[in-house]
Coordinates of C-alpha atoms in Angstrom, one line a residue:
Chain A
M29 CA -27.1 46.8 -22.2
G30 CA -24.5 47.0 -19.5
A31 CA -22.5 43.7 -17.7
A32 CA -24.1 40.8 -18.1
P33 CA -24.4 38.6 -15.3
A34 CA -21.7 35.2 -15.6
S35 CA -24.7 32.7 -15.8
R36 CA -26.5 34.8 -19.3
D37 CA -25.7 32.7 -22.5
V38 CA -22.2 34.4 -23.6
T39 CA -23.2 33.4 -27.4
S40 CA -26.0 35.3 -27.8
Y41 CA -26.9 38.8 -28.2
G42 CA -30.7 40.5 -26.1
L43 CA -33.1 40.8 -28.3
G44 CA -33.0 44.9 -27.5
L45 CA -30.3 45.2 -29.7
A46 CA -33.0 44.4 -32.7
A47 CA -35.4 47.3 -30.8
P48 CA -34.1 50.3 -32.6
L49 CA -34.7 48.7 -36.1
A50 CA -37.9 47.6 -35.2
L51 CA -39.0 51.0 -34.3
F52 CA -38.1 52.5 -37.6
F53 CA -39.7 49.7 -39.3
L54 CA -43.0 50.3 -37.3
A55 CA -43.2 54.0 -37.4
F56 CA -41.3 53.9 -41.6
F57 CA -42.6 50.7 -43.2
V58 CA -45.8 49.3 -41.0
A59 CA -47.6 52.8 -40.7
P60 CA -47.2 53.6 -43.8
L61 CA -48.6 50.3 -44.9
L62 CA -51.7 50.3 -42.6
Q63 CA -51.9 54.0 -43.8
L64 CA -52.1 52.8 -47.2
L65 CA -54.7 50.4 -46.1
W66 CA -57.0 52.9 -44.6
L67 CA -57.2 55.4 -46.9
S68 CA -58.1 52.4 -49.9
L69 CA -61.1 51.6 -47.5
H70 CA -63.1 55.2 -48.4
N71 CA -64.9 56.4 -51.3
D72 CA -63.4 60.2 -51.2
T73 CA -59.7 61.2 -51.9
A74 CA -60.2 63.3 -48.7
G75 CA -61.2 60.2 -46.4
L76 CA -64.2 61.1 -44.9
H77 CA -66.3 58.5 -46.3
W78 CA -66.1 54.9 -45.4
G79 CA -66.4 52.1 -47.8
L80 CA -65.4 49.8 -50.2
G81 CA -66.0 51.5 -53.2
Q82 CA -62.2 51.7 -54.3
Y83 CA -62.2 47.8 -54.5
L84 CA -65.3 47.0 -56.1
H85 CA -64.0 49.9 -58.8
F86 CA -60.8 47.4 -59.4
L87 CA -62.5 44.3 -58.9
T88 CA -65.8 45.3 -61.4
D89 CA -63.9 47.0 -64.5
P90 CA -62.4 45.2 -67.1
F91 CA -59.9 47.1 -67.9
S92 CA -58.0 47.0 -64.0
L93 CA -58.4 43.0 -64.1
G94 CA -56.8 43.2 -67.1
V95 CA -53.6 45.0 -66.3
L96 CA -54.2 42.3 -62.8
G97 CA -54.0 39.4 -65.3
S98 CA -51.6 40.9 -67.6
T99 CA -48.8 41.3 -64.6
L100 CA -49.8 38.2 -63.4
L101 CA -49.0 36.1 -66.4
L102 CA -45.9 38.1 -67.1
G103 CA -44.9 37.1 -64.0
A104 CA -44.9 33.4 -65.0
E105 CA -43.1 34.2 -68.2
V106 CA -40.2 35.6 -67.5
T107 CA -39.9 32.8 -64.6
A108 CA -40.4 29.9 -66.2
V109 CA -37.2 31.9 -69.1
C110 CA -35.4 32.5 -66.3
L111 CA -35.3 28.9 -64.8
V112 CA -35.2 27.1 -68.5
L113 CA -32.1 29.4 -68.6
G114 CA -30.8 29.5 -65.4
F115 CA -31.0 25.8 -64.7
P116 CA -28.1 25.2 -67.2
I117 CA -25.7 27.9 -66.0
A118 CA -26.0 26.4 -62.5
W119 CA -25.4 22.6 -63.8
L120 CA -22.1 23.8 -65.7
Y121 CA -21.4 25.5 -62.5
Q122 CA -20.6 22.5 -60.2
R123 CA -18.4 20.6 -63.4
V124 CA -15.7 23.2 -64.2
A125 CA -13.5 24.4 -62.3
P126 CA -13.0 26.7 -59.6
K127 CA -11.2 29.4 -61.9
L128 CA -14.2 29.5 -64.2
Q129 CA -16.7 28.9 -61.1
T130 CA -15.6 32.5 -60.1
I131 CA -16.0 33.4 -63.7
I132 CA -19.5 32.3 -64.2
I133 CA -20.2 34.1 -60.8
L134 CA -19.1 36.9 -61.3
I135 CA -21.0 36.9 -65.3
V136 CA -23.8 36.3 -63.2
L137 CA -23.5 38.9 -60.2
L138 CA -22.6 42.0 -62.9
P139 CA -26.2 42.8 -64.2
L140 CA -28.0 42.4 -60.4
L141 CA -25.3 44.8 -59.1
T142 CA -25.4 46.9 -62.8
S143 CA -28.2 49.9 -62.6
V144 CA -31.7 48.9 -63.9
V145 CA -31.5 51.6 -66.6
V146 CA -28.8 50.8 -67.7
R147 CA -29.5 47.4 -68.4
T148 CA -32.8 48.6 -69.7
F149 CA -31.3 51.3 -71.5
A150 CA -29.0 48.4 -73.1
W151 CA -32.3 46.2 -74.4
I152 CA -34.1 49.6 -76.1
V153 CA -30.1 49.2 -78.3
I154 CA -30.5 45.4 -78.7
L155 CA -34.2 45.2 -79.9
G156 CA -34.9 48.8 -81.3
R157 CA -35.8 49.1 -85.0
Q158 CA -31.6 49.6 -85.6
G159 CA -30.8 47.4 -83.1
I160 CA -28.5 44.5 -82.7
I161 CA -31.1 41.9 -83.7
N162 CA -32.4 43.8 -86.8
A163 CA -29.2 45.0 -88.5
T164 CA -28.0 41.2 -88.1
L165 CA -31.6 39.6 -90.0
Q166 CA -31.4 42.1 -92.1
S167 CA -27.6 42.0 -93.0
L168 CA -28.0 38.4 -93.8
G169 CA -30.6 38.9 -96.3
I170 CA -33.7 37.1 -93.8
I171 CA -35.8 39.9 -93.8
D172 CA -36.1 43.3 -95.4
T173 CA -38.1 45.8 -93.0
P174 CA -37.1 45.7 -89.2
L175 CA -39.1 43.4 -86.7
K176 CA -41.0 45.0 -84.4
L177 CA -39.6 43.9 -81.1
L178 CA -39.3 47.0 -79.1
Y179 CA -42.7 47.8 -77.2
T180 CA -43.7 44.1 -77.4
Q181 CA -44.5 41.7 -75.0
F182 CA -41.7 39.2 -76.1
G183 CA -39.5 42.6 -75.4
V184 CA -40.6 42.8 -72.5
V185 CA -40.5 39.6 -71.4
I186 CA -36.6 38.8 -72.8
A187 CA -35.4 42.0 -71.2
L188 CA -37.0 41.2 -68.3
A189 CA -35.7 37.9 -67.6
Q190 CA -32.3 38.9 -68.5
V191 CA -32.3 41.5 -65.7
Q192 CA -33.6 39.1 -63.2
M193 CA -31.5 36.1 -64.4
P194 CA -29.4 36.6 -61.4
L195 CA -32.3 35.8 -58.6
M196 CA -33.4 32.6 -60.4
T197 CA -29.6 31.6 -60.8
L198 CA -27.7 32.2 -57.3
P199 CA -30.4 29.9 -55.2
L200 CA -29.7 27.6 -57.8
I201 CA -26.1 27.3 -57.5
T202 CA -27.0 27.2 -53.7
A203 CA -29.2 24.2 -53.9
L204 CA -27.6 22.2 -57.0
G205 CA -23.9 22.3 -54.4
R206 CA -25.4 21.0 -51.5
I207 CA -27.1 17.9 -53.4
D208 CA -24.3 14.2 -53.0
P209 CA -22.4 13.9 -56.3
N210 CA -23.0 10.3 -55.4
L211 CA -26.2 10.5 -55.9
D212 CA -26.0 11.3 -59.9
D213 CA -23.5 8.4 -60.4
A214 CA -25.6 5.9 -58.6
S215 CA -28.4 7.1 -60.9
C216 CA -26.4 6.2 -63.8
S217 CA -24.8 3.0 -62.3
L218 CA -28.5 1.9 -61.7
G219 CA -28.8 2.4 -65.4
A220 CA -31.1 5.5 -65.7
G221 CA -29.6 7.7 -68.7
S222 CA -28.4 11.2 -67.9
W223 CA -31.6 13.1 -68.8
R224 CA -33.5 10.4 -66.6
T225 CA -31.4 10.7 -64.0
F226 CA -31.4 14.7 -64.1
F227 CA -35.5 14.5 -63.8
R228 CA -36.0 12.0 -61.9
V229 CA -33.2 12.5 -59.1
V230 CA -31.2 16.2 -60.2
L231 CA -34.4 18.6 -60.4
P232 CA -36.4 17.1 -57.6
L233 CA -33.5 17.4 -54.9
S234 CA -32.8 20.8 -56.4
L235 CA -36.6 21.4 -55.7
P236 CA -36.1 24.3 -52.6
G237 CA -33.4 25.9 -55.0
V238 CA -35.6 26.2 -57.6
I239 CA -38.6 27.7 -55.6
A240 CA -36.3 29.9 -53.9
G241 CA -35.3 31.0 -57.1
C242 CA -38.8 31.3 -58.6
T243 CA -40.5 33.1 -55.5
L244 CA -37.6 36.1 -55.7
T245 CA -37.9 35.8 -59.7
Y246 CA -41.7 36.5 -59.8
A247 CA -42.0 39.2 -57.2
A248 CA -39.2 41.0 -58.6
A249 CA -40.6 40.4 -62.5
I250 CA -44.0 41.8 -61.6
T251 CA -42.5 44.8 -59.9
A252 CA -40.1 45.8 -61.8
F253 CA -41.8 49.4 -63.2
I254 CA -38.4 50.4 -65.5
T255 CA -38.1 47.4 -67.3
Q256 CA -41.7 46.8 -68.0
S257 CA -42.1 51.0 -68.5
L258 CA -39.2 51.3 -70.8
V259 CA -39.5 48.3 -72.8
G260 CA -43.3 47.8 -72.8
G261 CA -43.5 51.4 -74.1
G262 CA -46.7 53.3 -73.6
Q263 CA -48.8 50.5 -75.2
M264 CA -48.3 47.9 -72.1
L265 CA -49.6 48.7 -69.1
F266 CA -49.0 46.9 -66.3
M267 CA -49.7 46.8 -61.9
P268 CA -46.4 49.5 -61.1
M269 CA -47.4 51.8 -64.1
Y270 CA -51.0 51.5 -63.8
L271 CA -50.7 52.2 -59.8
Y272 CA -48.2 55.3 -60.4
Q273 CA -50.3 56.7 -63.6
Q274 CA -53.4 56.8 -60.6
A275 CA -51.1 58.2 -57.9
S276 CA -48.9 60.7 -59.5
T277 CA -50.7 61.9 -62.8
L278 CA -54.5 61.8 -61.2
Q279 CA -53.6 62.3 -58.1
N280 CA -56.5 59.9 -57.1
W281 CA -54.6 58.9 -53.9
P282 CA -57.4 56.4 -52.5
F283 CA -57.5 54.2 -55.7
A284 CA -54.1 54.7 -56.2
A285 CA -54.2 52.8 -52.0
A286 CA -56.3 50.2 -53.4
I287 CA -54.7 49.3 -56.3
S288 CA -51.5 49.1 -54.6
I289 CA -53.4 46.7 -51.1
I290 CA -54.5 44.0 -54.1
F291 CA -51.0 44.3 -55.8
L292 CA -49.2 43.8 -52.4
L293 CA -51.8 40.8 -51.7
A294 CA -51.3 39.4 -54.9
V295 CA -47.5 39.3 -54.9
L296 CA -48.1 38.2 -51.1
A297 CA -50.7 35.4 -52.3
V298 CA -47.4 33.8 -54.8
V299 CA -44.5 34.3 -52.0
S300 CA -46.8 32.1 -49.4
V301 CA -47.8 29.7 -52.3
F302 CA -44.5 29.1 -53.2
T303 CA -43.1 28.9 -49.4
T304 CA -45.6 26.8 -48.9
L305 CA -44.2 24.3 -52.1
G306 CA -40.8 24.7 -50.5
R307 CA -41.9 23.5 -47.4
L308 CA -42.8 20.4 -48.9
S309 CA -40.1 20.1 -51.0
R310 CA -37.9 20.1 -48.0
G311 CA -39.4 17.5 -46.8
Y312 CA -39.3 15.3 -49.9
G313 CA -35.8 16.0 -50.5
G314 CA -35.0 15.0 -46.8
A315 CA -37.1 12.1 -47.5
Chain B
M11 CA -15.3 14.6 -65.9
M12 CA -17.3 11.3 -67.0
S13 CA -14.2 9.2 -65.6
G14 CA -16.0 5.1 -65.0
R15 CA -18.4 5.9 -66.9
K16 CA -19.6 5.2 -70.2
R17 CA -19.8 8.0 -73.0
T18 CA -23.1 6.7 -74.8
L19 CA -24.8 9.5 -77.3
E20 CA -27.3 9.4 -74.5
A21 CA -25.4 11.0 -71.8
F22 CA -23.8 12.9 -74.5
S23 CA -26.7 14.5 -75.8
F24 CA -27.2 15.8 -72.6
E25 CA -24.1 17.6 -71.6
L26 CA -24.2 19.0 -74.7
V27 CA -28.3 20.7 -74.4
M28 CA -27.0 21.4 -71.1
T29 CA -23.9 23.2 -71.9
L30 CA -25.5 25.5 -75.1
V31 CA -27.6 26.7 -73.3
A32 CA -26.0 27.3 -70.6
I33 CA -23.4 29.4 -72.7
I34 CA -26.5 31.0 -74.4
A35 CA -27.9 32.0 -71.4
L36 CA -24.4 33.5 -70.0
I37 CA -24.3 35.3 -73.5
I38 CA -27.7 36.3 -72.7
I39 CA -26.5 37.5 -69.4
I40 CA -23.4 39.7 -71.3
A41 CA -24.4 40.9 -73.6
P42 CA -26.2 44.0 -73.1
S43 CA -23.3 45.6 -71.3
L44 CA -20.9 45.2 -73.9
V45 CA -23.5 46.4 -76.1
V46 CA -24.0 49.2 -74.5
L47 CA -20.3 49.8 -74.1
I48 CA -19.3 49.4 -77.7
V49 CA -22.8 51.8 -78.5
S50 CA -20.9 54.5 -76.1
F51 CA -18.0 55.1 -78.4
T52 CA -19.8 55.8 -81.2
S53 CA -19.1 58.8 -83.4
G54 CA -23.0 59.5 -84.7
F55 CA -25.6 60.7 -83.2
S56 CA -27.9 57.5 -83.3
L57 CA -27.5 54.2 -81.2
R58 CA -27.1 52.1 -84.2
F59 CA -25.2 48.9 -83.8
P60 CA -22.7 48.7 -84.7
P61 CA -21.7 52.1 -84.9
P62 CA -20.1 54.1 -88.1
G63 CA -17.2 55.3 -86.3
Y64 CA -15.4 55.3 -82.7
S65 CA -15.5 58.5 -81.0
M66 CA -14.7 59.6 -77.3
R67 CA -17.2 62.4 -78.1
W68 CA -20.5 61.5 -76.0
Y69 CA -17.9 60.9 -73.3
V70 CA -17.0 64.8 -73.5
E71 CA -21.0 65.8 -73.8
L72 CA -21.2 63.9 -70.6
W73 CA -18.7 65.8 -68.6
N74 CA -20.3 69.0 -69.6
A75 CA -23.9 67.6 -68.8
W76 CA -24.2 69.1 -65.4
Q77 CA -27.9 68.1 -64.9
L78 CA -26.8 65.1 -64.6
H79 CA -23.2 65.6 -62.3
F80 CA -26.1 67.0 -60.1
A81 CA -28.7 64.1 -60.0
A82 CA -25.6 61.7 -59.2
K83 CA -24.0 64.1 -56.4
N84 CA -27.7 64.0 -55.4
S85 CA -28.0 60.4 -55.5
L86 CA -24.6 59.5 -54.2
I87 CA -25.5 61.8 -50.9
V88 CA -28.5 59.8 -50.2
A89 CA -27.0 56.5 -50.6
L90 CA -24.0 57.3 -48.6
W91 CA -26.7 58.3 -46.0
A92 CA -29.1 55.6 -46.4
T93 CA -25.8 53.0 -46.3
G94 CA -24.5 54.2 -42.9
L95 CA -28.0 54.1 -41.1
S96 CA -28.6 50.9 -42.7
V97 CA -25.2 49.3 -41.2
V98 CA -25.9 50.8 -37.9
L99 CA -29.6 49.5 -37.7
G100 CA -29.3 46.7 -39.6
V101 CA -26.0 44.9 -37.7
A102 CA -27.4 45.7 -34.1
A103 CA -30.4 44.0 -35.1
A104 CA -28.7 41.0 -36.5
L105 CA -27.0 40.7 -33.6
A106 CA -30.3 40.2 -31.9
I107 CA -31.9 37.8 -34.2
S108 CA -29.3 35.6 -35.4
R109 CA -28.4 33.3 -32.9
S110 CA -32.2 33.1 -31.2
R111 CA -34.8 30.6 -31.9
T112 CA -37.5 32.9 -30.4
L113 CA -40.7 33.3 -31.7
S114 CA -40.7 36.8 -31.5
A115 CA -36.4 36.8 -32.8
R116 CA -37.9 34.9 -36.1
L117 CA -41.1 37.4 -36.4
L118 CA -38.3 40.3 -36.6
D119 CA -36.4 38.6 -39.1
S120 CA -39.6 38.0 -41.7
L121 CA -40.5 42.0 -41.1
F122 CA -37.0 43.4 -41.6
M123 CA -36.7 41.4 -45.0
S124 CA -40.5 41.4 -46.3
P125 CA -39.6 45.4 -47.9
L126 CA -37.2 42.7 -50.4
V127 CA -40.5 41.2 -52.1
L128 CA -43.1 43.8 -51.5
P129 CA -43.7 46.3 -54.5
A130 CA -41.5 49.7 -53.7
L131 CA -43.3 51.7 -55.6
A132 CA -46.7 51.0 -53.3
F133 CA -44.0 51.2 -50.6
G134 CA -43.0 54.8 -51.8
L135 CA -46.6 55.9 -52.1
A136 CA -47.4 54.7 -48.7
A137 CA -44.5 56.6 -47.5
L138 CA -45.4 59.8 -49.1
M139 CA -49.1 59.6 -47.5
L140 CA -47.9 59.0 -44.1
F141 CA -45.4 61.9 -44.6
S142 CA -47.9 64.4 -46.1
L143 CA -50.5 63.4 -42.9
V144 CA -48.1 64.5 -40.6
G145 CA -46.8 67.1 -42.4
L146 CA -43.6 66.4 -43.0
P147 CA -42.5 67.8 -46.6
V148 CA -40.9 65.6 -49.1
S149 CA -36.9 66.3 -48.8
P150 CA -33.5 64.8 -49.2
L151 CA -34.3 63.4 -45.6
T152 CA -37.9 61.5 -46.3
L153 CA -35.4 59.9 -49.2
V154 CA -32.7 58.7 -46.9
I155 CA -35.2 57.4 -44.9
G156 CA -37.1 55.5 -47.1
H157 CA -34.0 54.4 -49.4
T158 CA -32.6 52.9 -45.6
V159 CA -36.2 51.1 -45.3
V160 CA -35.5 48.6 -48.8
C161 CA -31.3 49.0 -47.9
V162 CA -31.4 47.4 -44.3
P163 CA -32.8 43.5 -45.8
Y164 CA -29.3 43.6 -47.7
V165 CA -27.0 44.9 -44.1
V166 CA -29.4 42.6 -41.8
R167 CA -29.5 39.4 -44.2
N168 CA -25.5 39.2 -44.9
T169 CA -24.4 39.7 -41.0
V170 CA -26.9 37.0 -40.1
A171 CA -24.7 34.8 -42.7
A172 CA -21.9 36.2 -41.6
L173 CA -22.9 35.6 -38.0
A174 CA -24.0 32.4 -38.4
Q175 CA -21.0 30.6 -39.4
L176 CA -19.2 32.3 -36.1
E177 CA -17.8 29.6 -33.8
P178 CA -19.6 30.0 -30.1
T179 CA -16.8 28.1 -28.8
L180 CA -14.7 31.5 -29.6
L181 CA -17.6 33.5 -27.2
E182 CA -17.1 31.2 -25.1
S183 CA -13.3 30.7 -24.5
S184 CA -13.5 34.8 -24.3
A185 CA -16.1 35.1 -21.7
V186 CA -13.9 32.2 -19.7
L187 CA -10.8 34.0 -20.2
G188 CA -12.8 37.2 -18.4
A189 CA -13.4 39.6 -21.4
S190 CA -16.4 41.9 -21.1
R191 CA -19.0 40.9 -23.7
L192 CA -18.2 44.5 -25.2
Y193 CA -14.9 43.5 -25.8
T194 CA -15.5 40.2 -27.2
F195 CA -17.8 42.2 -29.5
Y196 CA -15.0 44.1 -30.8
R197 CA -12.2 42.1 -30.8
I198 CA -13.6 38.7 -31.9
V199 CA -16.6 39.1 -32.8
L200 CA -16.8 42.5 -35.6
P201 CA -13.3 41.5 -37.0
L202 CA -15.2 38.0 -37.7
I203 CA -18.4 39.4 -39.4
R204 CA -16.7 42.4 -40.9
P205 CA -16.6 41.1 -44.2
G206 CA -20.5 40.3 -44.0
I207 CA -20.9 43.4 -42.9
I208 CA -19.6 45.0 -46.0
A209 CA -20.5 42.6 -48.5
G210 CA -24.7 43.8 -47.1
A211 CA -23.3 47.7 -47.0
F212 CA -21.6 47.5 -50.4
I213 CA -25.2 46.0 -51.7
A214 CA -27.4 48.0 -50.2
F215 CA -25.4 50.8 -51.4
M216 CA -25.6 49.7 -55.2
S217 CA -29.8 49.2 -54.5
S218 CA -30.3 52.9 -53.2
F219 CA -28.1 54.2 -55.8
D220 CA -30.0 52.5 -58.3
N221 CA -33.7 52.9 -56.7
V222 CA -36.8 54.4 -58.3
P223 CA -40.0 53.5 -57.3
V224 CA -39.2 55.2 -54.0
S225 CA -37.5 58.5 -55.3
L226 CA -40.1 59.1 -57.4
F227 CA -42.8 59.3 -54.5
L228 CA -40.1 60.6 -52.1
R229 CA -37.9 63.2 -53.7
D230 CA -38.5 67.1 -53.6
A231 CA -38.5 68.7 -57.3
A232 CA -35.1 70.2 -56.2
T233 CA -33.6 67.0 -55.6
D234 CA -33.1 65.3 -59.0
M235 CA -31.8 61.9 -58.5
L236 CA -29.6 60.3 -61.2
P237 CA -31.8 56.7 -62.1
I238 CA -34.7 58.7 -62.9
R239 CA -33.0 61.6 -64.3
M240 CA -32.1 59.1 -67.1
W241 CA -35.2 57.6 -66.9
Q242 CA -36.9 60.3 -68.1
D243 CA -34.1 61.3 -70.6
L244 CA -34.8 57.8 -72.4
E245 CA -38.9 57.9 -72.4
G246 CA -38.5 61.4 -74.1
K247 CA -35.6 60.7 -76.2
L248 CA -33.2 58.1 -77.2
D249 CA -29.5 60.7 -75.9
V250 CA -26.7 58.6 -76.8
T251 CA -25.1 61.0 -73.7
I252 CA -27.4 58.2 -71.5
A253 CA -25.1 55.9 -73.4
A254 CA -21.9 57.4 -72.6
L255 CA -23.5 57.5 -68.6
S256 CA -23.9 53.5 -68.5
G257 CA -20.2 52.6 -70.0
V258 CA -19.0 54.9 -66.7
L259 CA -21.5 52.9 -64.7
I260 CA -20.9 50.1 -66.2
I261 CA -17.2 50.1 -65.5
A262 CA -17.5 51.5 -62.5
T263 CA -19.7 48.4 -61.0
V264 CA -17.1 46.0 -62.6
A265 CA -14.2 48.0 -60.5
L266 CA -16.5 48.0 -57.4
V267 CA -17.7 44.5 -58.0
A268 CA -14.1 42.9 -58.6
V269 CA -12.5 45.5 -55.5
M270 CA -15.8 43.7 -52.8
E271 CA -14.5 40.4 -54.1
R272 CA -11.2 40.6 -52.9
V273 CA -12.1 41.9 -49.8
T274 CA -15.1 40.2 -49.2
G275 CA -15.4 37.2 -51.1
L276 CA -18.7 38.5 -52.8
S277 CA -19.1 35.8 -55.2
R278 CA -18.8 32.9 -52.1
R279 CA -21.3 35.0 -49.6
L280 CA -24.1 35.3 -52.1
T281 CA -24.3 31.4 -53.1
S282 CA -23.5 29.8 -49.8

């Protein structure tokens, strides 16, 4: 990158500066993924016989399909909970004083940076038989025997929603901040009520943020291995743990590779659907 | 807030519902950390809430838990190396792609960001397969490589965002005044984007320190990592020492975030 000719644009740098990272990614990110794909296309562990056996096994096995289905469903449930809880936070953020805004951001940010194991552990304490919820309900006399909250779908969804909430809330705060506040007033002065204004003006205009938040939350929720396994326990199996069991405990690498590829494709499909929606919504928001 | 608008019942109901849900959501976000902090000071042997009494015994226990110390040291060393490597590779790449509108720059951008959405566990398995294929045994080195792949996107993203805020006229003026590109970089560009780089490095460090899926596949038996140690302890028995360790990690995170907020304006950076 020696002395650049004077005629060159001084405000930009050559693409060559990206070469080290590009090479690093080629060697340690792209190559491993290609190797994963290669192995998944073999019927034996040694990788000698080509074939679609691993994929056929997965796609004809009701158990495997069930794991995939429950993982995708889990992501949808977590994303919905995050959206319903996260949107009011972003809304509140826009109408409080700057000092409170910083506090809200820091509250939202903290879980993002706190260790996932710690956050999940907290939910074990809250949802356990002697946990805070059961203790409160019992002392109020509402229930006699502790409710089973840990190791249930409800427990996994609520714990994952808390763990992933920042990923939903931060893009929403950004998106709501970009909406011209005059539009809100205009809608109200034209006679629309607050609810109507919210659903007809604010929500549609914030769609890019909603979609960005949903993409991040969904991708994070279905891959959140630690929270899924600790709060879900042994009875509930989702794709990441299924993959890990096949690879690590059973040493069935080709099948684990096929699970990985199917899982990767599922995540990519969801992300690209959201991205397409995002592109459409930007056109909508700008119109 | 409501000046010039009639405070109707309808508007009131809207504000009430939104504010209530927002407050409940904020409580749900913050409560788990508070619960762990309180439980970590229990005098009992279980994770009962509220605790039967308070003491520092589990923190004393933690002080003597050499296995956890060993794991924490490993996690710290790997996180420092991965962060350093991420900053060197990531900042250079960010400079290259930030102001370029070419197709190759945008493709590179997508490539560098993709570890953020792809399942890290699948990447961990893939990396392990490749390393075993080329005969590179798992070691702290393979851990650093794997962590760098999943942490570098944070550095690239934050540096690109900082560069986007940079006034191009500053660079032009510097060039007109006869400064070389290298001189302009060190005296103008770097000081202005430094907070962005630090914010990205901070997030990269935290995510490496907390990483489980990549470490699970790429560590050797001798290299115990803190989050994995904690996870395995939690799967087996609900040890209150883990609550004390969680307390330490929560306090450390709050302190680091407070420092980062001062140094880099972290909260503004993540919402613009």
